[in-house]
mmCIF file of C-alpha atoms in Angstrom:
data_model
loop_
_atom_site.group_PDB
_atom_site.id
_atom_site.type_symbol
_atom_site.label_atom_id
_atom_site.label_comp_id
_atom_site.label_asym_id
_atom_site.label_seq_id
_atom_site.Cartn_x
_atom_site.Cartn_y
_atom_site.Cartn_z
ATOM 1 C CA GLY A 1 11.897 13.991 -20.307
ATOM 2 C CA LEU A 2 12.236 10.763 -18.777
ATOM 3 C CA TYR A 3 11.651 10.358 -15.098
ATOM 4 C CA PHE A 4 11.858 7.731 -12.610
ATOM 5 C CA VAL A 5 9.015 8.155 -10.336
ATOM 6 C CA TYR A 6 9.128 6.293 -7.224
ATOM 7 C CA SER A 7 7.348 6.057 -3.611
ATOM 8 C CA GLN A 8 7.341 3.982 -0.482
ATOM 9 C CA ALA A 9 4.483 4.051 2.065
ATOM 10 C CA SER A 10 5.526 2.211 5.197
ATOM 11 C CA PHE A 11 2.675 1.144 7.485
ATOM 12 C CA SER A 12 2.313 -0.580 10.792
ATOM 13 C CA VAL A 13 -0.585 -3.020 11.531
ATOM 14 C CA SER A 14 -1.714 -4.770 14.651
ATOM 15 C CA CYS A 15 -3.576 -8.056 13.944
ATOM 16 C CA SER A 16 -5.036 -10.450 16.252
ATOM 17 C CA ASP A 17 -6.219 -13.914 16.178
ATOM 18 C CA ASP A 18 -9.776 -12.535 14.935
ATOM 19 C CA ASP A 19 -7.856 -11.166 11.851
ATOM 20 C CA ALA A 20 -6.218 -14.621 11.096
ATOM 21 C CA GLU A 21 -8.235 -14.756 7.542
ATOM 22 C CA GLY A 22 -7.165 -11.108 6.782
ATOM 23 C CA LYS A 23 -10.808 -9.810 7.243
ATOM 24 C CA ASP A 24 -12.396 -7.225 9.443
ATOM 25 C CA ALA A 25 -15.505 -7.971 11.471
ATOM 26 C CA ARG A 26 -17.809 -7.539 8.555
ATOM 27 C CA GLY A 27 -15.832 -10.084 6.377
ATOM 28 C CA ARG A 28 -14.063 -7.319 4.351
ATOM 29 C CA LEU A 29 -10.403 -8.031 3.520
ATOM 30 C CA THR A 30 -8.099 -5.606 5.448
ATOM 31 C CA SER A 31 -6.170 -3.824 2.941
ATOM 32 C CA VAL A 32 -3.824 -0.834 2.307
ATOM 33 C CA SER A 33 -3.751 1.110 -0.845
ATOM 34 C CA HIS A 34 -0.975 3.248 -2.258
ATOM 35 C CA ARG A 35 -1.502 5.596 -5.493
ATOM 36 C CA ILE A 36 0.681 8.127 -7.192
ATOM 37 C CA TRP A 37 -1.134 10.999 -9.033
ATOM 38 C CA ARG A 38 0.028 13.451 -11.642
ATOM 39 C CA TYR A 39 -1.677 16.838 -11.858
ATOM 40 C CA ALA A 40 -1.654 18.684 -15.135
ATOM 41 C CA GLU A 41 -1.968 22.309 -14.521
ATOM 42 C CA SER A 42 -2.606 23.140 -17.995
ATOM 43 C CA MET A 43 -5.355 20.630 -18.241
ATOM 44 C CA GLY A 44 -6.594 21.130 -14.669
ATOM 45 C CA VAL A 45 -6.856 17.455 -14.269
ATOM 46 C CA LYS A 46 -5.303 14.725 -12.262
ATOM 47 C CA ASP A 47 -4.334 11.195 -13.452
ATOM 48 C CA SER A 48 -3.313 8.037 -11.851
ATOM 49 C CA LEU A 49 0.287 7.204 -12.771
ATOM 50 C CA MET A 50 0.369 3.762 -10.738
ATOM 51 C CA SER A 51 -1.177 2.143 -7.851
ATOM 52 C CA ALA A 52 -0.784 -0.869 -5.296
ATOM 53 C CA VAL A 53 -3.149 -2.701 -3.057
ATOM 54 C CA ARG A 54 -1.690 -5.007 -0.323
ATOM 55 C CA SER A 55 -3.277 -7.283 2.243
ATOM 56 C CA ALA A 56 -2.906 -5.665 5.623
ATOM 57 C CA CYS A 57 -2.761 -8.723 7.771
ATOM 58 C CA HIS A 58 -0.716 -11.790 6.667
ATOM 59 C CA VAL A 59 -2.532 -14.805 6.576
ATOM 60 C CA GLY A 60 -0.621 -17.910 8.312
ATOM 61 C CA PRO A 61 2.172 -18.461 10.831
ATOM 62 C CA THR A 62 4.768 -15.964 11.398
ATOM 63 C CA GLN A 63 8.491 -16.689 12.527
ATOM 64 C CA ASP A 64 8.148 -14.771 15.572
ATOM 65 C CA ASN A 65 4.798 -14.347 17.925
ATOM 66 C CA ALA A 66 4.249 -10.736 16.893
ATOM 67 C CA PHE A 67 1.107 -11.616 15.015
ATOM 68 C CA ARG A 68 -0.323 -13.714 17.844
ATOM 69 C CA ASP A 69 0.697 -11.277 20.516
ATOM 70 C CA GLY A 70 -1.096 -8.236 18.784
ATOM 71 C CA GLN A 71 2.013 -6.297 18.625
ATOM 72 C CA GLY A 72 1.913 -5.838 14.874
ATOM 73 C CA TRP A 73 4.310 -5.828 12.161
ATOM 74 C CA TYR A 74 5.709 -3.273 9.788
ATOM 75 C CA ASN A 75 5.661 -3.596 5.904
ATOM 76 C CA ALA A 76 5.869 -1.198 2.996
ATOM 77 C CA ILE A 77 4.485 -0.921 -0.561
ATOM 78 C CA TYR A 78 6.992 0.212 -3.050
ATOM 79 C CA LEU A 79 5.961 1.735 -6.554
ATOM 80 C CA GLY A 80 8.390 2.865 -9.177
ATOM 81 C CA ALA A 81 8.292 3.188 -13.081
ATOM 82 C CA VAL A 82 9.845 5.455 -15.649
ATOM 83 C CA PHE A 83 7.386 7.865 -17.181
ATOM 84 C CA GLN A 84 7.884 10.197 -20.295
ATOM 85 C CA LEU A 85 6.521 13.656 -18.822
ATOM 86 C CA ASN A 86 6.456 17.131 -20.145
ATOM 87 C CA GLU A 87 6.369 20.490 -18.500
ATOM 88 C CA GLY A 88 3.039 22.275 -17.806
#
């Protein structure tokens, strides 16, 4: 049947002035990924239904000083879609 599959992954990140460009000490972008898997027992395999990647540290000014004070901020990644899924 048709199923609406959805998920929300919430996270808290503490960024400092060193992270102002959204990169870690090695110059890599700091990111958070979120993936939803489907496991088919009849086939013994898992498939990725959907995924998302998001930058963990915002680049640029914020309305408050949470970014500058190192207190961090909260955000979320939302995934959702309709799939035709069968039993087994």
